[in-house]
PDB file of C-alpha atoms in Angstrom:
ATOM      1  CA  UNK A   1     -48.419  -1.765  20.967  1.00  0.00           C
ATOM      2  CA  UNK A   2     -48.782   2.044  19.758  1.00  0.00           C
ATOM      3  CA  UNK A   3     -52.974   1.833  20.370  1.00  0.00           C
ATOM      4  CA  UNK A   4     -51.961   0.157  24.251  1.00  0.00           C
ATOM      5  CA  UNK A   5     -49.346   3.374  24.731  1.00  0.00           C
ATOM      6  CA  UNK A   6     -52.218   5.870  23.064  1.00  0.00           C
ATOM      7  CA  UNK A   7     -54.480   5.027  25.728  1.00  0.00           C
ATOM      8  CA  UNK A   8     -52.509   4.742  28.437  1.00  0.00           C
ATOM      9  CA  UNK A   9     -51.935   8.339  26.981  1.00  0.00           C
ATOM     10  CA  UNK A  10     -55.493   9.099  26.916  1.00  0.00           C
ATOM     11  CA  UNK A  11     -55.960   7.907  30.066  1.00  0.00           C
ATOM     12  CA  UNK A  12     -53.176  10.258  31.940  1.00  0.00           C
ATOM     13  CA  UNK A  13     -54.729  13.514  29.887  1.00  0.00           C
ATOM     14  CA  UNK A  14     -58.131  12.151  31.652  1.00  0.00           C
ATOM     15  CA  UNK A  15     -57.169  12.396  34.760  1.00  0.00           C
ATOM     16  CA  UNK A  16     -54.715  15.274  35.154  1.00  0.00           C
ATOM     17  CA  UNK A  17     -57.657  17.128  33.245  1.00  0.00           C
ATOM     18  CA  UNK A  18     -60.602  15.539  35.900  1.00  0.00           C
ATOM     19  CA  UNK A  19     -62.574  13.824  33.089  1.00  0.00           C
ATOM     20  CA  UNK A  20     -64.268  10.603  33.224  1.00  0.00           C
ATOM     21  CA  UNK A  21     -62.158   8.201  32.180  1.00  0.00           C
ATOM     22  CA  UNK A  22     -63.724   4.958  33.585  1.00  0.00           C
ATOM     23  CA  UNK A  23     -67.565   3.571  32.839  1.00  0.00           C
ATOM     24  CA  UNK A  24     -69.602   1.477  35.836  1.00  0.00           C
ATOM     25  CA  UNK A  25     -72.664  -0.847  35.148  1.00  0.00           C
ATOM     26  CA  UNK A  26     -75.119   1.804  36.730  1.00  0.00           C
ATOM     27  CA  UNK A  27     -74.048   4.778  34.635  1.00  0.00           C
ATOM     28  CA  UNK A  28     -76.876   6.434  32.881  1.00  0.00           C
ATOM     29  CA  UNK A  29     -76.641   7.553  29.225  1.00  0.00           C
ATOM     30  CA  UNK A  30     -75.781  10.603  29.611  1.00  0.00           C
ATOM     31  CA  UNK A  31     -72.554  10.108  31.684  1.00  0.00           C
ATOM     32  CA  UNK A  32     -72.001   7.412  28.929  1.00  0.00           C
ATOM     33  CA  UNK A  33     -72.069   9.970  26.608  1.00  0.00           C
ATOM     34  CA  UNK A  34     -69.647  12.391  28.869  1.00  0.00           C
ATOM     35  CA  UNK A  35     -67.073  10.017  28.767  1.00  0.00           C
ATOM     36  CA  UNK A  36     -66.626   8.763  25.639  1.00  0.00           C
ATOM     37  CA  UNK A  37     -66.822  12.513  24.562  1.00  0.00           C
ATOM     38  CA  UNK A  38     -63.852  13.044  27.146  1.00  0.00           C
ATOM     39  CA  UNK A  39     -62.308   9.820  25.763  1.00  0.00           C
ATOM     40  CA  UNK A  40     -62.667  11.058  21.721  1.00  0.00           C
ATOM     41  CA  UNK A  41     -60.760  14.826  23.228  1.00  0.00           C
ATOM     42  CA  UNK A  42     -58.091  12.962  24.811  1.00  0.00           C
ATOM     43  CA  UNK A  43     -57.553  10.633  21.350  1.00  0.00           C
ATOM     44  CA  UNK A  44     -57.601  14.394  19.572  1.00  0.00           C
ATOM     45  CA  UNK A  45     -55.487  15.568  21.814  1.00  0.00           C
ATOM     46  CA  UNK A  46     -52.832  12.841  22.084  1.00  0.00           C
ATOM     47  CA  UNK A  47     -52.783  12.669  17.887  1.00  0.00           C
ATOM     48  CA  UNK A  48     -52.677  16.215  17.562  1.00  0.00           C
ATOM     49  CA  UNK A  49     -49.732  15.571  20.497  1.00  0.00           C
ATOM     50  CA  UNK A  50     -47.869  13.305  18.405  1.00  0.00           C
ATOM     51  CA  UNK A  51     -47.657  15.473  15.530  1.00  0.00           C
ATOM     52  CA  UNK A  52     -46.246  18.062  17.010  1.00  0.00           C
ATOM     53  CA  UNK A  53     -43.702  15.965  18.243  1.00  0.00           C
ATOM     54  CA  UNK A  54     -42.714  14.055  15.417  1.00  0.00           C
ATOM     55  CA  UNK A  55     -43.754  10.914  16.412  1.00  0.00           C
ATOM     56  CA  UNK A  56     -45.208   9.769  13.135  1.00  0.00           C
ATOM     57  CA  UNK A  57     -44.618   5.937  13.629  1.00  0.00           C
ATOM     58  CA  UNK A  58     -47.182   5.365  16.913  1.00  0.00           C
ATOM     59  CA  UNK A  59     -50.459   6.982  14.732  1.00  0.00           C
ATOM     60  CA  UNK A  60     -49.597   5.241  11.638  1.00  0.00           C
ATOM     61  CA  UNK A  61     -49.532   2.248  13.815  1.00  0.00           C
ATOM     62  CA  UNK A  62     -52.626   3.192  15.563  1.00  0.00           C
ATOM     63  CA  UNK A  63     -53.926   3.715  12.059  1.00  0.00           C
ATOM     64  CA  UNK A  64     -52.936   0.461  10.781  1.00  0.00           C
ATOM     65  CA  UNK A  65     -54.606  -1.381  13.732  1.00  0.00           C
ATOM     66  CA  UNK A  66     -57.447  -0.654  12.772  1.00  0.00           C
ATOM     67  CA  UNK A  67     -58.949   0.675  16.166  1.00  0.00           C
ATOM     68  CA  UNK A  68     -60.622   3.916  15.183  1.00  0.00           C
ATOM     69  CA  UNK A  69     -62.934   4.428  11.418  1.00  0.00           C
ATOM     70  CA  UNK A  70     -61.182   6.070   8.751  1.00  0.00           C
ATOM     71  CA  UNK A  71     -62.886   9.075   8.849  1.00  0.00           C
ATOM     72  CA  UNK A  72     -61.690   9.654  12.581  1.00  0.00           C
ATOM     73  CA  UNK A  73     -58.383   8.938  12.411  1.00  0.00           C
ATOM     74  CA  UNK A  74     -56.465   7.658   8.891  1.00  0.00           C
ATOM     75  CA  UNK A  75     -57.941  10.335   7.117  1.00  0.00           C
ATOM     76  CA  UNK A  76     -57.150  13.410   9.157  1.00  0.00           C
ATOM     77  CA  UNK A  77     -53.355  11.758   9.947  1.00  0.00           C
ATOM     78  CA  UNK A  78     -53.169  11.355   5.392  1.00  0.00           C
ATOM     79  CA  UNK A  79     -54.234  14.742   5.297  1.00  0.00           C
ATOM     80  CA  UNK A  80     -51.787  15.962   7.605  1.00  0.00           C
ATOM     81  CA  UNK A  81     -48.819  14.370   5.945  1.00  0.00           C
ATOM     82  CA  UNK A  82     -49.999  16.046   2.522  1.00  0.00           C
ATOM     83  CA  UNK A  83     -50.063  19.204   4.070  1.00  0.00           C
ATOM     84  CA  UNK A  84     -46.333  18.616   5.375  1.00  0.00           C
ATOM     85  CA  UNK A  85     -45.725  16.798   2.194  1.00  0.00           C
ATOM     86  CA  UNK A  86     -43.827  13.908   3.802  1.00  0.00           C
ATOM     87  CA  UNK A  87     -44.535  11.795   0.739  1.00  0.00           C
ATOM     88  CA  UNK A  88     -43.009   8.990   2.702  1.00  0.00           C
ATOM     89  CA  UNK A  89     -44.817   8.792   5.980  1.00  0.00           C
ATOM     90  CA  UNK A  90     -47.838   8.820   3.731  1.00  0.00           C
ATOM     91  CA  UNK A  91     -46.749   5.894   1.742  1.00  0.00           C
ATOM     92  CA  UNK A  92     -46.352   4.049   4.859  1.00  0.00           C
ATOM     93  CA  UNK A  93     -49.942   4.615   6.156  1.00  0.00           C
ATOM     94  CA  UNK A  94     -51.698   4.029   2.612  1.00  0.00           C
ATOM     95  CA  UNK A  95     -49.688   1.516   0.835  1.00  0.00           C
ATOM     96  CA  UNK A  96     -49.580  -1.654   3.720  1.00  0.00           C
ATOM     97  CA  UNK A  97     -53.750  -1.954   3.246  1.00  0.00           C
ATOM     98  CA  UNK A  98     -53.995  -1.290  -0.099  1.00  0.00           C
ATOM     99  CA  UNK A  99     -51.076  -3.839  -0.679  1.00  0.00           C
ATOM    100  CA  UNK A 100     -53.034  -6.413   1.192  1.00  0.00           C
ATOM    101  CA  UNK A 101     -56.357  -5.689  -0.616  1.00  0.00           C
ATOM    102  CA  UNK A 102     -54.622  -5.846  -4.360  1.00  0.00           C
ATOM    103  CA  UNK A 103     -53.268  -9.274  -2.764  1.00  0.00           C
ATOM    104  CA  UNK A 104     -56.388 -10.466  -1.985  1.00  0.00           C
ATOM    105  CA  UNK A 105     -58.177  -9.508  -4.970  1.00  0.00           C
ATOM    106  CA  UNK A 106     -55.635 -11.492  -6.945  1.00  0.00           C
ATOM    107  CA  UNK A 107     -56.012 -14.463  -4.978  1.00  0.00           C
ATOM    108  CA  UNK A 108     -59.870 -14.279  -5.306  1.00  0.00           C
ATOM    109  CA  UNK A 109     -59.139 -13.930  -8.989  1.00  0.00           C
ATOM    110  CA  UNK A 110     -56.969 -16.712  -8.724  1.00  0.00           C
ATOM    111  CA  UNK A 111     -59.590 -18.969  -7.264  1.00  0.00           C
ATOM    112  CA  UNK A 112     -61.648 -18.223  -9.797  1.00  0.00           C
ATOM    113  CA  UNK A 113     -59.730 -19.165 -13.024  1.00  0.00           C
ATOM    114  CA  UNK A 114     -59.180 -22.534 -10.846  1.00  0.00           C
ATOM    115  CA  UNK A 115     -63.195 -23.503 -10.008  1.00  0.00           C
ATOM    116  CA  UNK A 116     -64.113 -22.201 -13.264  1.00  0.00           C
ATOM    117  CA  UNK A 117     -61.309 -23.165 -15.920  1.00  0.00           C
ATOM    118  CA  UNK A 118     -63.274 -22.550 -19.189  1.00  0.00           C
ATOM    119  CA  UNK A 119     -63.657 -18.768 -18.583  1.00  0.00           C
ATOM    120  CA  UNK A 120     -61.505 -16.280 -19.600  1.00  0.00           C
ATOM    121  CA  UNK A 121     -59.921 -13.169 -17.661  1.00  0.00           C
ATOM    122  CA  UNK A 122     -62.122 -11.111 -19.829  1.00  0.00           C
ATOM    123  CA  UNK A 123     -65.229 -13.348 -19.222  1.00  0.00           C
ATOM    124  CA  UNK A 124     -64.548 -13.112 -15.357  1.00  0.00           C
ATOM    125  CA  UNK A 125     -63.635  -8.927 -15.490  1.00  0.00           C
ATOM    126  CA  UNK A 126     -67.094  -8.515 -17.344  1.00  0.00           C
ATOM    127  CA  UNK A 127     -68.927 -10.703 -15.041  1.00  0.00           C
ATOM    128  CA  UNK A 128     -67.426  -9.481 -12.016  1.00  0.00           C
ATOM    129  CA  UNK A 129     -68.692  -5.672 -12.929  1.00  0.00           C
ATOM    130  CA  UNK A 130     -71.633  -6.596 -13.770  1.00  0.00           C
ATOM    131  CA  UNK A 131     -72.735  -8.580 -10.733  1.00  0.00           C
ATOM    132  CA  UNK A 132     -75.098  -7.213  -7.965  1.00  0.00           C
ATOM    133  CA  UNK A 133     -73.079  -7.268  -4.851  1.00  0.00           C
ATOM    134  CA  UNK A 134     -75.448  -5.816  -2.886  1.00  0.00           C
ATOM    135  CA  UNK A 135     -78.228  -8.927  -3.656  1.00  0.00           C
ATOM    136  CA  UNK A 136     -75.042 -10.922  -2.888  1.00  0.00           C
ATOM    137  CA  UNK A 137     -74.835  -9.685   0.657  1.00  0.00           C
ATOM    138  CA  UNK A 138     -78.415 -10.353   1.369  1.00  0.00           C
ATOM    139  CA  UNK A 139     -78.544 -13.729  -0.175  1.00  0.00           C
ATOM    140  CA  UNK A 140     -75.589 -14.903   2.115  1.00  0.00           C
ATOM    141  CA  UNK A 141     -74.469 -17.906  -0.005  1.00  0.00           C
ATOM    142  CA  UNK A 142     -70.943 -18.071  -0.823  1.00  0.00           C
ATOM    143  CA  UNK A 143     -69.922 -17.155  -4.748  1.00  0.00           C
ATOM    144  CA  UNK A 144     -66.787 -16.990  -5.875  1.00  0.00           C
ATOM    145  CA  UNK A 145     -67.526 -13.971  -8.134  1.00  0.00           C
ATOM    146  CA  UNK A 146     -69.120 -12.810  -5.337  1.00  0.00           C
ATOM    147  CA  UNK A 147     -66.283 -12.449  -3.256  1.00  0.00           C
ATOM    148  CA  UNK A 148     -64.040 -11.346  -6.222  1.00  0.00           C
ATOM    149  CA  UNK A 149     -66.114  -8.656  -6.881  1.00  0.00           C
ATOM    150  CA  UNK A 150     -66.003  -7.619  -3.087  1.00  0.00           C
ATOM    151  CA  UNK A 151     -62.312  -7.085  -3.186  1.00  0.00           C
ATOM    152  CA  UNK A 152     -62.174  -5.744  -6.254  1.00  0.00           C
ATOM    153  CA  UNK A 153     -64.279  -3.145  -5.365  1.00  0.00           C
ATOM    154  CA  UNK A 154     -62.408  -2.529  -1.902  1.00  0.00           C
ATOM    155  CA  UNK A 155     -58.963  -2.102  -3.579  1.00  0.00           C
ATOM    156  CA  UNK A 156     -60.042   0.241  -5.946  1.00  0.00           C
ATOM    157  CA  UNK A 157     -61.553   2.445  -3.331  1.00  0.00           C
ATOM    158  CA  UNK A 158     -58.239   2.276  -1.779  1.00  0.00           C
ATOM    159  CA  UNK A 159     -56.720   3.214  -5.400  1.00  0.00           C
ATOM    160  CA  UNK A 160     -59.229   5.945  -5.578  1.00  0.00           C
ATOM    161  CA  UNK A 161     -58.574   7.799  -2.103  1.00  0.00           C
ATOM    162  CA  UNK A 162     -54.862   7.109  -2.249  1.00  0.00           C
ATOM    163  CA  UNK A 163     -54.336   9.222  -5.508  1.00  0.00           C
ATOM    164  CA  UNK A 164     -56.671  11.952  -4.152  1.00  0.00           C
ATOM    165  CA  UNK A 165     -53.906  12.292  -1.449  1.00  0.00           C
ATOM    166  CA  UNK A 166     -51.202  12.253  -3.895  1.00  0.00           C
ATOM    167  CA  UNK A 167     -52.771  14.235  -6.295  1.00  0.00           C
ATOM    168  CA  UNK A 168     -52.393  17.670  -3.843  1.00  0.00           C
ATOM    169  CA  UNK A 169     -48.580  16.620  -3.556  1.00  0.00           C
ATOM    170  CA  UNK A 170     -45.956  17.269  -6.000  1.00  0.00           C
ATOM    171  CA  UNK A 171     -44.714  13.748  -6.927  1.00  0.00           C
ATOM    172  CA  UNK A 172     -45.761  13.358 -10.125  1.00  0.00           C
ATOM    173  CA  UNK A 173     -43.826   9.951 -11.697  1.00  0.00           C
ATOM    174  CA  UNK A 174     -45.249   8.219  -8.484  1.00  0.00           C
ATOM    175  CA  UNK A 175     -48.486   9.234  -8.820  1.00  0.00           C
ATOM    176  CA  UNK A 176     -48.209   8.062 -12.140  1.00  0.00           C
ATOM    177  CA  UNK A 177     -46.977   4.919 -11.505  1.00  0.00           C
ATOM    178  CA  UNK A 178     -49.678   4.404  -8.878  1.00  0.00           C
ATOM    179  CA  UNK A 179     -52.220   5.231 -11.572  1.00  0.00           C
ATOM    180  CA  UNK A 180     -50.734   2.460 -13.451  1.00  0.00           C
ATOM    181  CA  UNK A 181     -51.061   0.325 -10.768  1.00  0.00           C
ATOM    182  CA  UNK A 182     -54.475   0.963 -10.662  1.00  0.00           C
ATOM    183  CA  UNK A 183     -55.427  -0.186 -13.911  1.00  0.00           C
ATOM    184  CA  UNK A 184     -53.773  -3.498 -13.945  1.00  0.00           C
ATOM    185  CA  UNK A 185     -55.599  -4.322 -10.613  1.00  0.00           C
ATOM    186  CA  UNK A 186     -58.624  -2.850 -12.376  1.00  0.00           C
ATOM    187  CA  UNK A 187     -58.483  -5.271 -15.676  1.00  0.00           C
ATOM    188  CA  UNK A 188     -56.897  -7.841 -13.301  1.00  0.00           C
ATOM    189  CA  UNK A 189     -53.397  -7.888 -15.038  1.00  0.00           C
ATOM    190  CA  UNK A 190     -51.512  -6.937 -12.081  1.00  0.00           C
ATOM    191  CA  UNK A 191     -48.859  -9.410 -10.641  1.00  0.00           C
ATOM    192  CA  UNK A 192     -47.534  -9.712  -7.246  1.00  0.00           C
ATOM    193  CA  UNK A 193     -44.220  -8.244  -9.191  1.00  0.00           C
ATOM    194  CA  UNK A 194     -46.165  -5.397  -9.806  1.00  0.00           C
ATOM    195  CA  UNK A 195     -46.510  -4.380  -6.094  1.00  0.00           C
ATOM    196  CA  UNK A 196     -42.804  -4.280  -5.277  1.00  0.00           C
ATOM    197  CA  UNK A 197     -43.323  -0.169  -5.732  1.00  0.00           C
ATOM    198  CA  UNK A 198     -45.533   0.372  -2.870  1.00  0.00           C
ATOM    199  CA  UNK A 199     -43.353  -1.973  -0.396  1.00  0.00           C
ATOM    200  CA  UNK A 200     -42.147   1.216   1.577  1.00  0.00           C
ATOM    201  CA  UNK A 201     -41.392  -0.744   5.379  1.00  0.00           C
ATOM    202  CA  UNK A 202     -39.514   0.680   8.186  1.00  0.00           C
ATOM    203  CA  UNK A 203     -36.461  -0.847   9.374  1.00  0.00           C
ATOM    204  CA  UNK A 204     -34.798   0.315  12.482  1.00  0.00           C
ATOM    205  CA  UNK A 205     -36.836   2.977  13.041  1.00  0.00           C
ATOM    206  CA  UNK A 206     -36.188   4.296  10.024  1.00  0.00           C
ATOM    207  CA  UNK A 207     -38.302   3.977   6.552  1.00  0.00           C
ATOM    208  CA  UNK A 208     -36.950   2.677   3.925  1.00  0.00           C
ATOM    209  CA  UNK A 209     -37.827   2.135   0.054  1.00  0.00           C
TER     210      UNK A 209
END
């Protein structure tokens, strides 16, 4: 709903600022190129709009959606809640995905000990960092420690740029405890248990631990 009432957003600044807001089938490149430049100013603008006002919940949503890369939008909106240090708004935009991806990676892990029953977790951690994922992608044939390895390596990223967010905040015993984290995901000793720290949900419009 938030990325439907961002561009209906996007689409008012458009107009009341006489930018192209709407493409046609004989358009050449260049006016292509006009208005999705007008189209990335409005999405600044509205963002930067939001901020201002408070109105934290619609861009983490917008975030969360998934409609805009990283780097364009759930970066700059992290970076702005370290700066305000609202510890909390930033645990609700980093921990839902990485959540998911610690989830997934245990599931994949899961599969594994169940189609191959004689290894062991070490066997499987040592075999999972040693294989090639990038011959994996090009071969195209399904592995299990294929796709273990793909979601291990995704959740850790998330691991990775999550504490260098809250390592420029001043919340040490969390960060902690999400270094902790970490490592059990890492040497795949983490339990769903485990996760019950980064649950942070909001709950009549309010966020709540």
């Amino acid at each position: 709903m938030s990325y439907t009432k961002m561009y209906k957003e996007i689409e008012k600044y458009l107009k009341e600022n006489n930018l192209p807001w709407r493409g046609t089938a004989s358009e050449t490149k260049e006016e292509t190129a006009r208005r999705l430049n007008a189209y990335r100013e409005g999405r600044d603008f509205i963002f930067n709009k939001w901020l201002k006002e408070k109105k934290y919940k619609e861009p983490v949503s917008v975030a969360h959606q998934g409609w805009f890369t990283e780097d364009d939008f759930l970066v700059p909106l992290a970076e702005y809640f370290v700066k305000e240090k609202e510890l909390d708004w930033l645990r609700f935009l980093c921990e839902k995905r990485l959540r998911f991806d610690v989830e997934d990676t245990l599931r994949c892990f899961k599969l594994v000990l169940k189609n191959y029953p004689d290894k062991k977790p070490f066997e499987i951690l040592s075999e999972v960092k040693s294989f090639d994922l990038a011959e994996y992608k090009k071969a195209k044939l399904y592995d299990y420690i294929g796709e273990l390895k793909m979601w291990y390596i995704k959740a850790l990223n998330k691991f990775d740029q999550y504490i260098g967010f809250l390592e420029q905040m001043d919340f040490y015993e969390y960060l902690e405890q999400i270094k902790a984290l970490k490592n059990k995901t890492e040497n795949f000793t983490v339990k769903l248990s485990d996760l019950k720290i980064i649950k942070i949900k909001m709950q009549n419009n309010r966020l709540v631990r």
